Amino acid sequence: MTSVDEKSTEKRGARGRARGEDSRASVVAAALKSFAARGYFGASMRDIAAEAQIGLAGIYHHFASKQELLQAVMTVTLRDVLASTRARVAAAPEDDSAAQLDGLVRAWVEFHTVRQEDARVGASEVHCLEGEGRERVIALRDEQEALFVDVIERGVERGAFLTPYPREAARAIINMGIAVATWYRLDGDITPHGLAERYAALSLDMVGARGQDRGHSPE
């Protein structure tokens, strides 16, 4: 095979992989919509195939079962929100705990305003997970909680936060953000940015941020 033939084969392979990834992503997106509308037990593989506008064989080409699909939906959601929240913490000054928490809460709340289906499925269907898939999803949830706990505990150690209950504060802030997905409307009278700003202020109050330490994170 000539070098030209090899390059042509590589390009065809790359295009095929890209199409496969797009197809898989469309199946995951369809599963999310079906689970959000009908619940895990109420949604069938046929419902998901219809939502994705492909045949059942197309679903089973990527996923062996509905359980695998639920695990994929939750894994995508958690990885996305972890990436977003970590990035906002990293963007804040390393020695500014208030700015780190401000950015963390803003990212968390904004996610729950614009990715409401993801958030609702993640909260309501986690009990349906099984086996190793459940363990992987729970591990990602634990990583997210640990990020909140770490930011708040370091703030307490530095004297920036006065709360004697950093872990409890972290859980309260997390749940406050999760609840947003149950009531927030994008066509309401407050934007995702505006709501995130308010929740960040509430969170800083909750941890007892000192007045001079109530900075804002980089946008």
PDB file of C-alpha atoms in Angstrom:
ATOM      1  CA  MET A   1       0.000   0.000   0.000  1.00  0.00           C
ATOM      2  CA  THR A   2       1.362   3.417  -0.944  1.00  0.00           C
ATOM      3  CA  SER A   3       1.568   6.340   1.445  1.00  0.00           C
ATOM      4  CA  VAL A   4      -1.302   7.988  -0.468  1.00  0.00           C
ATOM      5  CA  ASP A   5      -3.443   4.879   0.030  1.00  0.00           C
ATOM      6  CA  GLU A   6      -2.557   4.779   3.723  1.00  0.00           C
ATOM      7  CA  LYS A   7      -3.525   8.419   4.200  1.00  0.00           C
ATOM      8  CA  SER A   8      -6.802   7.856   2.377  1.00  0.00           C
ATOM      9  CA  THR A   9      -7.567   4.850   4.570  1.00  0.00           C
ATOM     10  CA  GLU A  10      -6.745   6.846   7.711  1.00  0.00           C
ATOM     11  CA  LYS A  11      -9.064   9.666   6.631  1.00  0.00           C
ATOM     12  CA  ARG A  12     -11.904   7.242   5.941  1.00  0.00           C
ATOM     13  CA  GLY A  13     -11.318   5.637   9.325  1.00  0.00           C
ATOM     14  CA  ALA A  14     -11.358   9.005  11.079  1.00  0.00           C
ATOM     15  CA  ARG A  15     -14.591   9.980   9.332  1.00  0.00           C
ATOM     16  CA  GLY A  16     -16.139   6.665  10.306  1.00  0.00           C
ATOM     17  CA  ARG A  17     -15.144   7.103  13.941  1.00  0.00           C
ATOM     18  CA  ALA A  18     -16.538  10.640  13.963  1.00  0.00           C
ATOM     19  CA  ARG A  19     -19.852   9.426  12.540  1.00  0.00           C
ATOM     20  CA  GLY A  20     -19.942   6.666  15.139  1.00  0.00           C
ATOM     21  CA  GLU A  21     -19.307   9.139  17.958  1.00  0.00           C
ATOM     22  CA  ASP A  22     -22.019  11.469  16.635  1.00  0.00           C
ATOM     23  CA  SER A  23     -24.455   8.565  16.398  1.00  0.00           C
ATOM     24  CA  ARG A  24     -23.664   7.457  19.940  1.00  0.00           C
ATOM     25  CA  ALA A  25     -24.078  11.003  21.250  1.00  0.00           C
ATOM     26  CA  SER A  26     -27.471  11.304  19.533  1.00  0.00           C
ATOM     27  CA  VAL A  27     -28.606   8.068  21.199  1.00  0.00           C
ATOM     28  CA  VAL A  28     -27.505   9.356  24.617  1.00  0.00           C
ATOM     29  CA  ALA A  29     -29.345  12.645  23.994  1.00  0.00           C
ATOM     30  CA  ALA A  30     -32.482  10.732  22.997  1.00  0.00           C
ATOM     31  CA  ALA A  31     -32.244   8.563  26.100  1.00  0.00           C
ATOM     32  CA  LEU A  32     -31.970  11.670  28.264  1.00  0.00           C
ATOM     33  CA  LYS A  33     -35.155  13.124  26.778  1.00  0.00           C
ATOM     34  CA  SER A  34     -37.004   9.832  27.164  1.00  0.00           C
ATOM     35  CA  PHE A  35     -35.913   9.332  30.785  1.00  0.00           C
ATOM     36  CA  ALA A  36     -36.801  12.947  31.601  1.00  0.00           C
ATOM     37  CA  ALA A  37     -40.270  12.579  30.069  1.00  0.00           C
ATOM     38  CA  ARG A  38     -41.167   9.041  31.190  1.00  0.00           C
ATOM     39  CA  GLY A  39     -38.721   8.022  33.888  1.00  0.00           C
ATOM     40  CA  TYR A  40     -36.267   5.145  33.605  1.00  0.00           C
ATOM     41  CA  PHE A  41     -38.837   2.395  34.061  1.00  0.00           C
ATOM     42  CA  GLY A  42     -41.428   4.115  31.880  1.00  0.00           C
ATOM     43  CA  ALA A  43     -39.129   4.663  28.897  1.00  0.00           C
ATOM     44  CA  SER A  44     -38.559   1.744  26.537  1.00  0.00           C
ATOM     45  CA  MET A  45     -35.753   1.136  24.081  1.00  0.00           C
ATOM     46  CA  ARG A  46     -38.334   1.674  21.328  1.00  0.00           C
ATOM     47  CA  ASP A  47     -39.158   5.090  22.796  1.00  0.00           C
ATOM     48  CA  ILE A  48     -35.474   5.985  22.749  1.00  0.00           C
ATOM     49  CA  ALA A  49     -35.049   4.722  19.179  1.00  0.00           C
ATOM     50  CA  ALA A  50     -38.042   6.791  18.076  1.00  0.00           C
ATOM     51  CA  GLU A  51     -36.637   9.889  19.805  1.00  0.00           C
ATOM     52  CA  ALA A  52     -33.265   9.319  18.118  1.00  0.00           C
ATOM     53  CA  GLN A  53     -34.992   8.617  14.785  1.00  0.00           C
ATOM     54  CA  ILE A  54     -33.106   5.374  14.257  1.00  0.00           C
ATOM     55  CA  GLY A  55     -33.996   1.707  14.406  1.00  0.00           C
ATOM     56  CA  LEU A  56     -33.594  -0.493  17.455  1.00  0.00           C
ATOM     57  CA  ALA A  57     -30.539  -2.074  15.850  1.00  0.00           C
ATOM     58  CA  GLY A  58     -28.918   1.358  15.842  1.00  0.00           C
ATOM     59  CA  ILE A  59     -29.469   1.638  19.595  1.00  0.00           C
ATOM     60  CA  TYR A  60     -28.081  -1.815  20.307  1.00  0.00           C
ATOM     61  CA  HIS A  61     -25.070  -1.120  18.110  1.00  0.00           C
ATOM     62  CA  HIS A  62     -23.895   1.291  20.806  1.00  0.00           C
ATOM     63  CA  PHE A  63     -25.567   0.053  24.000  1.00  0.00           C
ATOM     64  CA  ALA A  64     -26.391  -3.465  25.133  1.00  0.00           C
ATOM     65  CA  SER A  65     -29.194  -2.405  27.466  1.00  0.00           C
ATOM     66  CA  LYS A  66     -31.289   0.443  28.808  1.00  0.00           C
ATOM     67  CA  GLN A  67     -29.204   0.229  31.983  1.00  0.00           C
ATOM     68  CA  GLU A  68     -26.053   1.029  29.995  1.00  0.00           C
ATOM     69  CA  LEU A  69     -27.851   4.005  28.486  1.00  0.00           C
ATOM     70  CA  LEU A  70     -28.830   5.379  31.889  1.00  0.00           C
ATOM     71  CA  GLN A  71     -25.241   5.030  33.042  1.00  0.00           C
ATOM     72  CA  ALA A  72     -24.021   6.853  29.931  1.00  0.00           C
ATOM     73  CA  VAL A  73     -26.525   9.688  30.414  1.00  0.00           C
ATOM     74  CA  MET A  74     -25.477  10.247  34.016  1.00  0.00           C
ATOM     75  CA  THR A  75     -21.772   9.893  33.270  1.00  0.00           C
ATOM     76  CA  VAL A  76     -21.922  12.542  30.536  1.00  0.00           C
ATOM     77  CA  THR A  77     -23.855  14.889  32.819  1.00  0.00           C
ATOM     78  CA  LEU A  78     -21.502  14.522  35.763  1.00  0.00           C
ATOM     79  CA  ARG A  79     -18.344  14.826  33.688  1.00  0.00           C
ATOM     80  CA  ASP A  80     -19.662  17.993  32.076  1.00  0.00           C
ATOM     81  CA  VAL A  81     -20.593  19.680  35.344  1.00  0.00           C
ATOM     82  CA  LEU A  82     -17.331  18.570  36.968  1.00  0.00           C
ATOM     83  CA  ALA A  83     -15.339  20.092  34.119  1.00  0.00           C
ATOM     84  CA  SER A  84     -17.295  23.344  34.356  1.00  0.00           C
ATOM     85  CA  THR A  85     -17.027  23.719  38.127  1.00  0.00           C
ATOM     86  CA  ARG A  86     -13.351  22.760  38.238  1.00  0.00           C
ATOM     87  CA  ALA A  87     -12.567  25.295  35.541  1.00  0.00           C
ATOM     88  CA  ARG A  88     -14.244  28.097  37.491  1.00  0.00           C
ATOM     89  CA  VAL A  89     -12.354  27.215  40.661  1.00  0.00           C
ATOM     90  CA  ALA A  90      -9.074  27.070  38.736  1.00  0.00           C
ATOM     91  CA  ALA A  91      -9.780  30.482  37.168  1.00  0.00           C
ATOM     92  CA  ALA A  92      -9.976  32.161  40.583  1.00  0.00           C
ATOM     93  CA  PRO A  93      -6.837  33.260  42.462  1.00  0.00           C
ATOM     94  CA  GLU A  94      -5.320  30.338  44.354  1.00  0.00           C
ATOM     95  CA  ASP A  95      -5.324  32.250  47.648  1.00  0.00           C
ATOM     96  CA  ASP A  96      -8.857  33.677  47.306  1.00  0.00           C
ATOM     97  CA  SER A  97     -11.306  31.172  48.769  1.00  0.00           C
ATOM     98  CA  ALA A  98     -14.280  33.509  48.386  1.00  0.00           C
ATOM     99  CA  ALA A  99     -13.628  33.942  44.664  1.00  0.00           C
ATOM    100  CA  GLN A 100     -13.233  30.183  44.288  1.00  0.00           C
ATOM    101  CA  LEU A 101     -16.536  29.473  46.026  1.00  0.00           C
ATOM    102  CA  ASP A 102     -18.227  32.280  44.103  1.00  0.00           C
ATOM    103  CA  GLY A 103     -17.132  30.773  40.789  1.00  0.00           C
ATOM    104  CA  LEU A 104     -17.932  27.238  41.876  1.00  0.00           C
ATOM    105  CA  VAL A 105     -21.485  28.093  42.908  1.00  0.00           C
ATOM    106  CA  ARG A 106     -22.100  30.180  39.796  1.00  0.00           C
ATOM    107  CA  ALA A 107     -21.035  27.304  37.546  1.00  0.00           C
ATOM    108  CA  TRP A 108     -23.118  24.827  39.558  1.00  0.00           C
ATOM    109  CA  VAL A 109     -26.277  26.935  39.459  1.00  0.00           C
ATOM    110  CA  GLU A 110     -25.888  27.933  35.815  1.00  0.00           C
ATOM    111  CA  PHE A 111     -25.580  24.264  34.880  1.00  0.00           C
ATOM    112  CA  HIS A 112     -28.830  23.470  36.673  1.00  0.00           C
ATOM    113  CA  THR A 113     -30.652  26.316  34.913  1.00  0.00           C
ATOM    114  CA  VAL A 114     -29.625  25.380  31.367  1.00  0.00           C
ATOM    115  CA  ARG A 115     -29.253  21.586  31.681  1.00  0.00           C
ATOM    116  CA  GLN A 116     -32.465  20.942  33.581  1.00  0.00           C
ATOM    117  CA  GLU A 117     -33.287  17.571  32.012  1.00  0.00           C
ATOM    118  CA  ASP A 118     -29.812  16.275  32.843  1.00  0.00           C
ATOM    119  CA  ALA A 119     -30.118  17.493  36.409  1.00  0.00           C
ATOM    120  CA  ARG A 120     -33.594  16.071  36.967  1.00  0.00           C
ATOM    121  CA  VAL A 121     -32.700  12.652  35.583  1.00  0.00           C
ATOM    122  CA  GLY A 122     -29.516  12.617  37.637  1.00  0.00           C
ATOM    123  CA  ALA A 123     -31.433  13.378  40.815  1.00  0.00           C
ATOM    124  CA  SER A 124     -34.519  11.220  40.281  1.00  0.00           C
ATOM    125  CA  GLU A 125     -33.191   8.112  38.534  1.00  0.00           C
ATOM    126  CA  VAL A 126     -29.935   7.450  40.381  1.00  0.00           C
ATOM    127  CA  HIS A 127     -31.677   4.739  42.422  1.00  0.00           C
ATOM    128  CA  CYS A 128     -32.194   2.800  39.168  1.00  0.00           C
ATOM    129  CA  LEU A 129     -28.463   2.351  38.570  1.00  0.00           C
ATOM    130  CA  GLU A 130     -26.959  -1.091  39.030  1.00  0.00           C
ATOM    131  CA  GLY A 131     -23.585  -2.756  39.533  1.00  0.00           C
ATOM    132  CA  GLU A 132     -20.309  -1.217  38.433  1.00  0.00           C
ATOM    133  CA  GLY A 133     -22.108   1.508  36.515  1.00  0.00           C
ATOM    134  CA  ARG A 134     -23.708   2.696  39.719  1.00  0.00           C
ATOM    135  CA  GLU A 135     -20.315   2.697  41.443  1.00  0.00           C
ATOM    136  CA  ARG A 136     -18.786   4.820  38.663  1.00  0.00           C
ATOM    137  CA  VAL A 137     -21.598   7.355  38.784  1.00  0.00           C
ATOM    138  CA  ILE A 138     -21.514   7.573  42.580  1.00  0.00           C
ATOM    139  CA  ALA A 139     -17.737   8.075  42.406  1.00  0.00           C
ATOM    140  CA  LEU A 140     -18.257  11.059  40.084  1.00  0.00           C
ATOM    141  CA  ARG A 141     -20.887  12.503  42.428  1.00  0.00           C
ATOM    142  CA  ASP A 142     -18.443  12.096  45.296  1.00  0.00           C
ATOM    143  CA  GLU A 143     -15.788  13.979  43.304  1.00  0.00           C
ATOM    144  CA  GLN A 144     -18.215  16.847  42.824  1.00  0.00           C
ATOM    145  CA  GLU A 145     -19.064  16.997  46.515  1.00  0.00           C
ATOM    146  CA  ALA A 146     -15.364  16.798  47.402  1.00  0.00           C
ATOM    147  CA  LEU A 147     -14.694  19.883  45.266  1.00  0.00           C
ATOM    148  CA  PHE A 148     -17.193  21.923  47.298  1.00  0.00           C
ATOM    149  CA  VAL A 149     -15.906  20.540  50.593  1.00  0.00           C
ATOM    150  CA  ASP A 150     -12.283  21.233  49.666  1.00  0.00           C
ATOM    151  CA  VAL A 151     -12.922  24.855  48.681  1.00  0.00           C
ATOM    152  CA  ILE A 152     -14.880  25.557  51.868  1.00  0.00           C
ATOM    153  CA  GLU A 153     -12.492  23.723  54.209  1.00  0.00           C
ATOM    154  CA  ARG A 154      -9.503  25.576  52.766  1.00  0.00           C
ATOM    155  CA  GLY A 155     -11.402  28.823  53.238  1.00  0.00           C
ATOM    156  CA  VAL A 156     -11.961  27.949  56.896  1.00  0.00           C
ATOM    157  CA  GLU A 157      -8.279  27.083  57.338  1.00  0.00           C
ATOM    158  CA  ARG A 158      -7.276  30.460  55.867  1.00  0.00           C
ATOM    159  CA  GLY A 159      -9.710  32.343  58.066  1.00  0.00           C
ATOM    160  CA  ALA A 160     -11.741  33.508  55.067  1.00  0.00           C
ATOM    161  CA  PHE A 161     -14.818  31.522  56.150  1.00  0.00           C
ATOM    162  CA  LEU A 162     -16.132  31.333  59.694  1.00  0.00           C
ATOM    163  CA  THR A 163     -18.503  28.364  59.465  1.00  0.00           C
ATOM    164  CA  PRO A 164     -17.818  25.560  61.977  1.00  0.00           C
ATOM    165  CA  TYR A 165     -19.626  23.145  59.636  1.00  0.00           C
ATOM    166  CA  PRO A 166     -17.856  23.138  56.247  1.00  0.00           C
ATOM    167  CA  ARG A 167     -19.090  19.712  55.134  1.00  0.00           C
ATOM    168  CA  GLU A 168     -22.684  20.444  56.036  1.00  0.00           C
ATOM    169  CA  ALA A 169     -22.436  23.816  54.288  1.00  0.00           C
ATOM    170  CA  ALA A 170     -21.093  22.101  51.168  1.00  0.00           C
ATOM    171  CA  ARG A 171     -23.988  19.643  51.063  1.00  0.00           C
ATOM    172  CA  ALA A 172     -26.532  22.411  51.645  1.00  0.00           C
ATOM    173  CA  ILE A 173     -25.104  24.499  48.800  1.00  0.00           C
ATOM    174  CA  ILE A 174     -25.035  21.484  46.475  1.00  0.00           C
ATOM    175  CA  ASN A 175     -28.671  20.631  47.197  1.00  0.00           C
ATOM    176  CA  MET A 176     -29.701  24.269  46.875  1.00  0.00           C
ATOM    177  CA  GLY A 177     -28.294  24.238  43.345  1.00  0.00           C
ATOM    178  CA  ILE A 178     -29.837  20.878  42.438  1.00  0.00           C
ATOM    179  CA  ALA A 179     -33.279  22.159  43.420  1.00  0.00           C
ATOM    180  CA  VAL A 180     -33.008  24.956  40.844  1.00  0.00           C
ATOM    181  CA  ALA A 181     -33.720  22.441  38.072  1.00  0.00           C
ATOM    182  CA  THR A 182     -37.132  21.682  39.591  1.00  0.00           C
ATOM    183  CA  TRP A 183     -38.530  25.208  39.403  1.00  0.00           C
ATOM    184  CA  TYR A 184     -36.391  27.524  37.271  1.00  0.00           C
ATOM    185  CA  ARG A 185     -37.790  28.697  33.925  1.00  0.00           C
ATOM    186  CA  LEU A 186     -35.579  30.159  31.227  1.00  0.00           C
ATOM    187  CA  ASP A 187     -38.441  32.445  30.184  1.00  0.00           C
ATOM    188  CA  GLY A 188     -38.884  33.735  33.737  1.00  0.00           C
ATOM    189  CA  ASP A 189     -37.934  37.104  35.174  1.00  0.00           C
ATOM    190  CA  ILE A 190     -34.330  36.268  36.074  1.00  0.00           C
ATOM    191  CA  THR A 191     -31.492  35.073  33.866  1.00  0.00           C
ATOM    192  CA  PRO A 192     -29.259  32.085  34.679  1.00  0.00           C
ATOM    193  CA  HIS A 193     -26.432  34.553  35.331  1.00  0.00           C
ATOM    194  CA  GLY A 194     -28.586  36.636  37.662  1.00  0.00           C
ATOM    195  CA  LEU A 195     -29.776  33.624  39.631  1.00  0.00           C
ATOM    196  CA  ALA A 196     -26.241  32.268  39.882  1.00  0.00           C
ATOM    197  CA  GLU A 197     -25.073  35.624  41.244  1.00  0.00           C
ATOM    198  CA  ARG A 198     -27.740  35.539  43.969  1.00  0.00           C
ATOM    199  CA  TYR A 199     -26.986  31.950  44.920  1.00  0.00           C
ATOM    200  CA  ALA A 200     -23.273  32.721  45.101  1.00  0.00           C
ATOM    201  CA  ALA A 201     -24.041  35.549  47.544  1.00  0.00           C
ATOM    202  CA  LEU A 202     -26.267  33.244  49.611  1.00  0.00           C
ATOM    203  CA  SER A 203     -23.525  30.618  49.673  1.00  0.00           C
ATOM    204  CA  LEU A 204     -20.928  33.102  50.873  1.00  0.00           C
ATOM    205  CA  ASP A 205     -23.324  34.099  53.658  1.00  0.00           C
ATOM    206  CA  MET A 206     -23.814  30.437  54.542  1.00  0.00           C
ATOM    207  CA  VAL A 207     -20.093  29.797  55.018  1.00  0.00           C
ATOM    208  CA  GLY A 208     -19.611  33.018  56.975  1.00  0.00           C
ATOM    209  CA  ALA A 209     -17.383  34.756  54.457  1.00  0.00           C
ATOM    210  CA  ARG A 210     -15.730  37.797  55.980  1.00  0.00           C
ATOM    211  CA  GLY A 211     -16.658  41.149  54.449  1.00  0.00           C
ATOM    212  CA  GLN A 212     -13.281  41.895  52.921  1.00  0.00           C
ATOM    213  CA  ASP A 213     -13.112  38.404  51.429  1.00  0.00           C
ATOM    214  CA  ARG A 214     -16.366  38.547  49.480  1.00  0.00           C
ATOM    215  CA  GLY A 215     -14.744  38.935  46.079  1.00  0.00           C
ATOM    216  CA  HIS A 216     -16.073  37.846  42.705  1.00  0.00           C
ATOM    217  CA  SER A 217     -14.610  35.088  40.602  1.00  0.00           C
ATOM    218  CA  PRO A 218     -13.329  35.786  37.079  1.00  0.00           C
ATOM    219  CA  GLU A 219     -16.117  35.420  34.517  1.00  0.00           C
TER     220      GLU A 219
END
